[in-house]
Short mmCIF file of C-alpha atoms and ligand atoms in Angstrom, two decimals:
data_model
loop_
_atom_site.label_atom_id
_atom_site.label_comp_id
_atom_site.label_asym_id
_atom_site.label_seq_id
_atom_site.Cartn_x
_atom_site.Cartn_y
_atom_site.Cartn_z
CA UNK Z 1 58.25 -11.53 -10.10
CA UNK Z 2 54.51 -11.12 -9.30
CA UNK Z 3 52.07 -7.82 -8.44
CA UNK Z 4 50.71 -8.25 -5.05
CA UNK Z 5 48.63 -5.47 -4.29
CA UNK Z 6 47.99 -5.33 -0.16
CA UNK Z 7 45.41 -3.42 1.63
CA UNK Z 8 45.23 -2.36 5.11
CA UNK Z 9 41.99 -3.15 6.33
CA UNK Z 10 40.42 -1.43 9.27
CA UNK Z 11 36.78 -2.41 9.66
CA UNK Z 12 35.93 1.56 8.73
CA UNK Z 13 34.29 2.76 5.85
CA UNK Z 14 37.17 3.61 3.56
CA UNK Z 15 39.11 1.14 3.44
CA UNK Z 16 36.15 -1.01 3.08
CA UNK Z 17 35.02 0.70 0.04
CA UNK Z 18 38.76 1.05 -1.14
CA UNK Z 19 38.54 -3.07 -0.71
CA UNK Z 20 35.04 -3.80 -2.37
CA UNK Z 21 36.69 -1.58 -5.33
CA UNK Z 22 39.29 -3.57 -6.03
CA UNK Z 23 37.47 -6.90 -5.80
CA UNK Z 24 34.06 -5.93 -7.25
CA UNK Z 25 34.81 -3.43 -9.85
CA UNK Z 26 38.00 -3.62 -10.74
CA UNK Z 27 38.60 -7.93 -10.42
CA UNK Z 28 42.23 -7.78 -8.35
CA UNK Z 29 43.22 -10.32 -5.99
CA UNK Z 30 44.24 -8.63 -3.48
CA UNK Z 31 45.58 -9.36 -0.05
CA UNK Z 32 43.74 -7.51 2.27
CA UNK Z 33 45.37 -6.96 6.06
CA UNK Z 34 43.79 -6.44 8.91
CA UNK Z 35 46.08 -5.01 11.80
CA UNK Z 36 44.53 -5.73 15.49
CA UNK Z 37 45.63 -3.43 17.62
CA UNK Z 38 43.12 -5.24 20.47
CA UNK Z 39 42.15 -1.69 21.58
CA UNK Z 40 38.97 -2.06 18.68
CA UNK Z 41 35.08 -2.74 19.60
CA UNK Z 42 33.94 -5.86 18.94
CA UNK Z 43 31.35 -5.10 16.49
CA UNK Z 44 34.65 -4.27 14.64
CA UNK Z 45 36.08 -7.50 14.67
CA UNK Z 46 32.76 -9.07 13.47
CA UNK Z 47 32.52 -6.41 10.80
CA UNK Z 48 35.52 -8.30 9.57
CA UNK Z 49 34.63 -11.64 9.54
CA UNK Z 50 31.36 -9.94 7.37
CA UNK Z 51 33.77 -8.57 4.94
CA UNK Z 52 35.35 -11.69 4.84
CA UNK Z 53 32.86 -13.75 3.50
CA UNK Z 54 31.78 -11.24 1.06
CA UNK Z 55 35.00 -9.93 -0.55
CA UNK Z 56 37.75 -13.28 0.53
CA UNK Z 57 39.55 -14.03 3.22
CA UNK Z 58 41.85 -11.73 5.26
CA UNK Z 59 45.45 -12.36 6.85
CA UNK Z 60 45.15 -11.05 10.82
CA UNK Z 61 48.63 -9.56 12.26
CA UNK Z 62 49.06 -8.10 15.17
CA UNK Z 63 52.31 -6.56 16.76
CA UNK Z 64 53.72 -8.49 20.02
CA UNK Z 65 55.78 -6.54 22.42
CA UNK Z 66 56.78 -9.66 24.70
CA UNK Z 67 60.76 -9.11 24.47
CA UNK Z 68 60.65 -4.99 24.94
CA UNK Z 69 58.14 -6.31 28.03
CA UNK Z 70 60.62 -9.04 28.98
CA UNK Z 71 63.72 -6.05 28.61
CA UNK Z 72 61.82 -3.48 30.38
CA UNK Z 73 61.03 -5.76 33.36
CA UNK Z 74 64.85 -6.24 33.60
CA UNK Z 75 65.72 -2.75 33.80
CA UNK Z 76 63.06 -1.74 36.76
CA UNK Z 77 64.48 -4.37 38.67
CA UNK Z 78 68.45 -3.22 38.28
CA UNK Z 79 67.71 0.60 37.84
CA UNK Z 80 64.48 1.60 39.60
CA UNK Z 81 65.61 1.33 43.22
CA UNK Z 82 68.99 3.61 42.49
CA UNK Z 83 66.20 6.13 40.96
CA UNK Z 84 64.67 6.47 44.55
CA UNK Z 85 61.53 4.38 43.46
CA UNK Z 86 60.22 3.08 46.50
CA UNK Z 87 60.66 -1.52 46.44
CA UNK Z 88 56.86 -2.18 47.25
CA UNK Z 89 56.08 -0.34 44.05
CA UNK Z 90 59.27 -1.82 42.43
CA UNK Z 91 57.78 -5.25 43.18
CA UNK Z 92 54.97 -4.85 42.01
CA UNK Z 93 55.70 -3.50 38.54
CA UNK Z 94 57.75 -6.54 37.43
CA UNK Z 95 55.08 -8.77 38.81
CA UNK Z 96 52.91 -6.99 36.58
CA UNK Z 97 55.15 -6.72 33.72
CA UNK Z 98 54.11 -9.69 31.53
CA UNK Z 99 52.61 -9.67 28.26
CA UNK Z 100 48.74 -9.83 28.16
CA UNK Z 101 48.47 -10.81 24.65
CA UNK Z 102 46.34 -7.45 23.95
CA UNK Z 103 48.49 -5.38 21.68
CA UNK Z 104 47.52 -1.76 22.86
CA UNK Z 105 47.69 -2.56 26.38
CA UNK Z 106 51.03 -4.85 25.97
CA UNK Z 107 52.76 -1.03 23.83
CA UNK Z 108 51.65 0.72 27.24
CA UNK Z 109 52.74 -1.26 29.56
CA UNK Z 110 55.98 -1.89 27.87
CA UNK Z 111 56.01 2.56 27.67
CA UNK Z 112 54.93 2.62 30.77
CA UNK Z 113 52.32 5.08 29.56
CA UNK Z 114 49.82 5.54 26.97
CA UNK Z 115 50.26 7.54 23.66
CA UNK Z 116 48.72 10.97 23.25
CA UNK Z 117 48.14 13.48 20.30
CA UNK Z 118 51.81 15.06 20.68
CA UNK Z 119 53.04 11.48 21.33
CA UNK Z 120 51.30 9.51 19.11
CA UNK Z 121 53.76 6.39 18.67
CA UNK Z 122 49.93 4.13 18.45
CA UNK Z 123 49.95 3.54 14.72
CA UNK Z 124 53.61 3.46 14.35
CA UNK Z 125 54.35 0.60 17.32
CA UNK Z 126 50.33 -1.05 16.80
CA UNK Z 127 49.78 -0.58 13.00
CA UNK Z 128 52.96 0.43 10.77
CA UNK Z 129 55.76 -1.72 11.81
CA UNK Z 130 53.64 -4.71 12.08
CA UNK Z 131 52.73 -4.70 8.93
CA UNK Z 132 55.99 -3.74 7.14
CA UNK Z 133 57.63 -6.53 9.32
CA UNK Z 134 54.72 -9.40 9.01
CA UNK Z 135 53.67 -8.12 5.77
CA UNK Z 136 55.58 -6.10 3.34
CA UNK Z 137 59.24 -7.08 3.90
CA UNK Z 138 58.60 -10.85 3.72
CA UNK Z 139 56.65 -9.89 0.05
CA UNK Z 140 59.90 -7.79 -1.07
CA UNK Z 141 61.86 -10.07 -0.05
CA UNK Z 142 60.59 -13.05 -2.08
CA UNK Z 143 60.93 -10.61 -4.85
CA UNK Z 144 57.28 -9.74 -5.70
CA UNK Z 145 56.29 -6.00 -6.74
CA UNK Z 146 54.03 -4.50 -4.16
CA UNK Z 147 51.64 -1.95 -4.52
CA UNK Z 148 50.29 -0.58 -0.82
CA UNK Z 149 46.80 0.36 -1.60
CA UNK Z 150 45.91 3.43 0.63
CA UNK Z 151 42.07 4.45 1.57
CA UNK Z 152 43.13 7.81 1.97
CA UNK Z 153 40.55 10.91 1.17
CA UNK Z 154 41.69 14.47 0.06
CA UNK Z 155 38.29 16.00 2.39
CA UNK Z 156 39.61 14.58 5.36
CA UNK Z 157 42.66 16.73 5.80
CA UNK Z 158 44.92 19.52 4.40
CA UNK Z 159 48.02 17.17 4.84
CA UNK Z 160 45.72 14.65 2.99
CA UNK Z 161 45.22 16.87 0.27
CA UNK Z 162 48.46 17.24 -0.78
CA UNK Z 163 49.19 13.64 -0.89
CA UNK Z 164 49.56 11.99 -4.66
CA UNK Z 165 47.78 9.18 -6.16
CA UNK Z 166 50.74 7.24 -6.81
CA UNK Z 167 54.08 7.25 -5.33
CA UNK Z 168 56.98 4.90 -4.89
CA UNK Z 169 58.74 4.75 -1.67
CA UNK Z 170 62.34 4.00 -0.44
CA UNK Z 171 61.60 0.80 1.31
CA UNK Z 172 60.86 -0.26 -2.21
CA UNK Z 173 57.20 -0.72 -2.59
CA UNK Z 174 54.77 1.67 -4.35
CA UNK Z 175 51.49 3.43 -3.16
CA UNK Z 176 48.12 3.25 -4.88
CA UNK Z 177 45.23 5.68 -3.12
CA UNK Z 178 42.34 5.34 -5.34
CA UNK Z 179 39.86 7.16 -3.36
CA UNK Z 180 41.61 10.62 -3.03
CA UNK Z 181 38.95 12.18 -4.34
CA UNK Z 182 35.99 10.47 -3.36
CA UNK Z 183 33.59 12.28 -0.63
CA UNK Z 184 32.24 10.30 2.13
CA UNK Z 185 28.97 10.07 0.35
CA UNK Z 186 30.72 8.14 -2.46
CA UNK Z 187 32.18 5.80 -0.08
CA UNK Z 188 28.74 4.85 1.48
CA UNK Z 189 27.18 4.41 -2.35
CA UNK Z 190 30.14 1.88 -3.28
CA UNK Z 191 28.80 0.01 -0.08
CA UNK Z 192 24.94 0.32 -1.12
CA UNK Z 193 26.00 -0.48 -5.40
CA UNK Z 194 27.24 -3.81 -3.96
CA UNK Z 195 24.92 -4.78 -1.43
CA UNK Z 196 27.76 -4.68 1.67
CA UNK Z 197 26.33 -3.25 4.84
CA UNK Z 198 28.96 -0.57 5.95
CA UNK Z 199 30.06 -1.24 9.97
CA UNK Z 200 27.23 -1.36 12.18
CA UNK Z 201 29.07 1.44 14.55
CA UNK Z 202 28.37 4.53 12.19
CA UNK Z 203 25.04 3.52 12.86
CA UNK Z 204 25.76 3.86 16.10
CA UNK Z 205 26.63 7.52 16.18
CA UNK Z 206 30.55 7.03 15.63
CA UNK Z 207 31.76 9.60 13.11
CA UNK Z 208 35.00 7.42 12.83
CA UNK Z 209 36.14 3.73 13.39
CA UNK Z 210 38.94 2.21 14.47
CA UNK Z 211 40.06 2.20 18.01
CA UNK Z 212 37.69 2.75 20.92
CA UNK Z 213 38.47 4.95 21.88
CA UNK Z 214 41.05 6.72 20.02
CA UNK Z 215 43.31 8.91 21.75
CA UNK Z 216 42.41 11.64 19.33
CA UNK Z 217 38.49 11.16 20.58
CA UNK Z 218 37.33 14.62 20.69
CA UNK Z 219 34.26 15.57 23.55
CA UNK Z 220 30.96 14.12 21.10
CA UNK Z 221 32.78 11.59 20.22
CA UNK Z 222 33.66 10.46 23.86
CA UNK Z 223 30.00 11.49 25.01
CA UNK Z 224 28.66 9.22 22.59
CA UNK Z 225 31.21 6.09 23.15
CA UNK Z 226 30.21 6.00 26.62
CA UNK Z 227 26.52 6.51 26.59
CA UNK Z 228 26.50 3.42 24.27
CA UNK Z 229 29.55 1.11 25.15
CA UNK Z 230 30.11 1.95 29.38
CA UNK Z 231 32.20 -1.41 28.69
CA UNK Z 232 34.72 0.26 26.70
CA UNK Z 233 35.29 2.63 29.27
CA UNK Z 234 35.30 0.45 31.88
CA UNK Z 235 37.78 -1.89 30.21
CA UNK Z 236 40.14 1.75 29.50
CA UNK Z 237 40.02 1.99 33.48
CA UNK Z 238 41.08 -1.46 33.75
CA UNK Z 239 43.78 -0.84 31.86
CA UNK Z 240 45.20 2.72 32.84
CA UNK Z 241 45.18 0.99 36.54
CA UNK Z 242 47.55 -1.64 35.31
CA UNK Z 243 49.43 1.14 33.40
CA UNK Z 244 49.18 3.60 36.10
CA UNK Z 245 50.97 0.46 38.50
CA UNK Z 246 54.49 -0.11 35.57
CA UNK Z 247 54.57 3.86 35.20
CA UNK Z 248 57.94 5.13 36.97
CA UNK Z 249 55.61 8.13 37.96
CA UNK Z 250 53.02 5.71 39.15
CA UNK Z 251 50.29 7.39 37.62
CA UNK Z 252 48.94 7.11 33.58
CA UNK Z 253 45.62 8.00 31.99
CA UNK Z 254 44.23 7.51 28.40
CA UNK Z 255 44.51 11.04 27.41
CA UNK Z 256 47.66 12.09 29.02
CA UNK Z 257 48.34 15.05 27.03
CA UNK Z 258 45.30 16.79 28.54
CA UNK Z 259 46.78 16.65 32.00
CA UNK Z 260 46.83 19.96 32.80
CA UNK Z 261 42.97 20.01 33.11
CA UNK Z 262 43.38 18.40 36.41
CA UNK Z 263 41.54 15.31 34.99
CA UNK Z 264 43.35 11.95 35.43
CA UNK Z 265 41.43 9.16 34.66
CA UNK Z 266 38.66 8.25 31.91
CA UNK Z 267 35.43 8.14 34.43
CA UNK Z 268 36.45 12.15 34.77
CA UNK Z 269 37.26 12.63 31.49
CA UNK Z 270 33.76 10.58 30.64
CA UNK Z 271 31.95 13.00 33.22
CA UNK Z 272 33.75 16.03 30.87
CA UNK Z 273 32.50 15.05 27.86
CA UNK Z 274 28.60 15.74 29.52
CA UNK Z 275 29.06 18.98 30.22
CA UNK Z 276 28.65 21.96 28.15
CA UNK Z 277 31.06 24.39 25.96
CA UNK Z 278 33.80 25.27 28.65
CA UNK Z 279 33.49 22.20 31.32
CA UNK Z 280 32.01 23.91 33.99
CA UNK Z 281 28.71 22.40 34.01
CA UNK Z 282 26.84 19.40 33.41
CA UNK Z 283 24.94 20.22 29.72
CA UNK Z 284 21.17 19.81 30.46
CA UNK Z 285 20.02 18.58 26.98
CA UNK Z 286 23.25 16.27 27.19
CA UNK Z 287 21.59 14.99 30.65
CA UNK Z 288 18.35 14.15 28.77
CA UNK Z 289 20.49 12.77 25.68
CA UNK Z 290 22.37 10.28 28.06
CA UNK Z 291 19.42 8.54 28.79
CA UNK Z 292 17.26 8.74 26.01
CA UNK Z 293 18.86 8.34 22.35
CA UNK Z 294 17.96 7.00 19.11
CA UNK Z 295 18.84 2.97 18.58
CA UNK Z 296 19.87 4.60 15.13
CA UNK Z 297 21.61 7.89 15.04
CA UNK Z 298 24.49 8.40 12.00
CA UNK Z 299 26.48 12.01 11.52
CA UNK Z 300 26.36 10.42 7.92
CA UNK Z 301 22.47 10.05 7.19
CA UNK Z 302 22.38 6.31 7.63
CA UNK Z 303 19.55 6.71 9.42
CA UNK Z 304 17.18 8.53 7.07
S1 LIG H 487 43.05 4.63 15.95
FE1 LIG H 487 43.78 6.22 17.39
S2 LIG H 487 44.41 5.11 19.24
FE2 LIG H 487 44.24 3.60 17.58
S3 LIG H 487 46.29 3.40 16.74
FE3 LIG H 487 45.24 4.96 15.54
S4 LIG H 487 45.71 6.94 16.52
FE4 LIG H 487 46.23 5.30 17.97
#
């Protein structure tokens, strides 16, 4: 039986600390996993390939939803029409109901909607079961003893906090989270000690990286994602009009959970995040800000 100690990789700055640890400080071979969920910016995916050629090479998984897509097509076509859905719109759902290939978009258009902050099934269907399916059972199952390292941090959350270093789990493979008490400062100086640029995007005013944007993408945050990337935004309208067309309501909008604002779709949600504390009106230095802004601008002092 042999140790294989797996890391999920993001392309953010814990986990690639947590993975320049373990190969320059500590000498593990690891296996180091990066999960696509397709819904990332492509400085992201290039980060990556960085990484790669500094710390070793990466195995790329990513979940693929073509037989729920392939199930769910079925059912529209025997069930919708007794559920008063009118046939034009029946139509065109199951003409549109074929996997894409993208990940995030394939888990919402198999939903029929996109996840949200009470229903958050992203990381579970994108992140979680891929790996335990692609990854960690296949490594149990050959017998080996695997340790899940974790880039966790005890600053970043009460429920973080609480968590131990160590812990074994029922599924039968144990976690390792050697940064739970590292600040973000420390993180950025284990990048700097070993000469690894961190990603380009915190650069880039993003507090946080992973997917663009996240569903949990508070008003800054959105603010600054599309002042920088308009693509990303235009690509999330691309999608929630596919989304919004396989939706048995036959509407769906990236932050769904924030319906009751009256807002449904990302360009209004985009025009939100400009105005000042409340909504009501555009914010004037935000006005200024949207045109003019730093080519370098870091909440974590990159910059300086
Ligand atoms: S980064 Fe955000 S949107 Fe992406 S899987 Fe995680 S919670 Fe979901």
């Amino acid at each position: 039986m042999s140790i294989k100690d797996v890391m999920s990789v993001s392309g953010g700055k814990d986990s690639a600390a947590m993975w320049i640890l373990a190969v320059k400080e500590m000498g593990k071979d690891v296996l180091p996993v990066f999960c696509d969920t397709g819904n990332e910016h492509p400085m992201t995916y290039e980060y990556v390939d960085y990484l790669e050629t500094k710390l070793g090479p990466v195995m790329r998984i990513k979940a693929d939803f073509s037989e729920r897509i392939a199930n769910k097509r079925q059912y529209i076509l025997e069930h919708w029409e007794v559920d008063g859905v009118p046939v034009e719109f029946i139509n065109k759902a199951a003409e549109l109901m074929v996997p894409t290939g993208n990940p995030f978009l394939d888990l919402c258009i198999w939903k029929g909607r996109f996840p949200s902050t009470k229903a958050r099934f992203c990381t579970q269907f994108l992140k979680i079961i891929p790996t335990m399916e692609q990854v960690y059972m296949p490594l149990l199952e050959e017998g080996n003893q695997v340790i899940s390292w974790q880039g966790v941090r005890a600053a970043e959350s009460a429920a973080r906090a609480k968590l131990p270093e160590r812990e074994d789990t029922p599924e039968g493979y144990s976690i390792y989270r050697p940064l739970l008490k590292w600040s973000a400062r420390d993180v950025f100086d284990m990048h700097r000690k070993h000469r690894i640029e961190p990603n380009p995007l915190y650069k880039l005013g993003m507090g946080r990286v992973g997917c663009m944007p996240c569903i949990n993408a508070n008003k800054a945050e959105l603010f600054e994602i599309q002042r920088r990337f308009p693509e990303e935004v235009k690509r999330i309208a691309e999608w929630e009009n596919i989304v919004s067309q396989v939706a048995k309501r036959q509407r769906a909008t990236f932050f769904p959970d924030r319906e009751g604002s009256g807002m449904t779709d990302i360009h209004e949600w985009v025009e939100w995040s400009k105005t000042s504390y409340g909504g009501g009106q555009y914010d004037l230095l935000k006005m200024i800000e949207q045109e003019e802004f730093p080519q370098c601008s870091s909440v974590y002092g990159l910059c300086e």
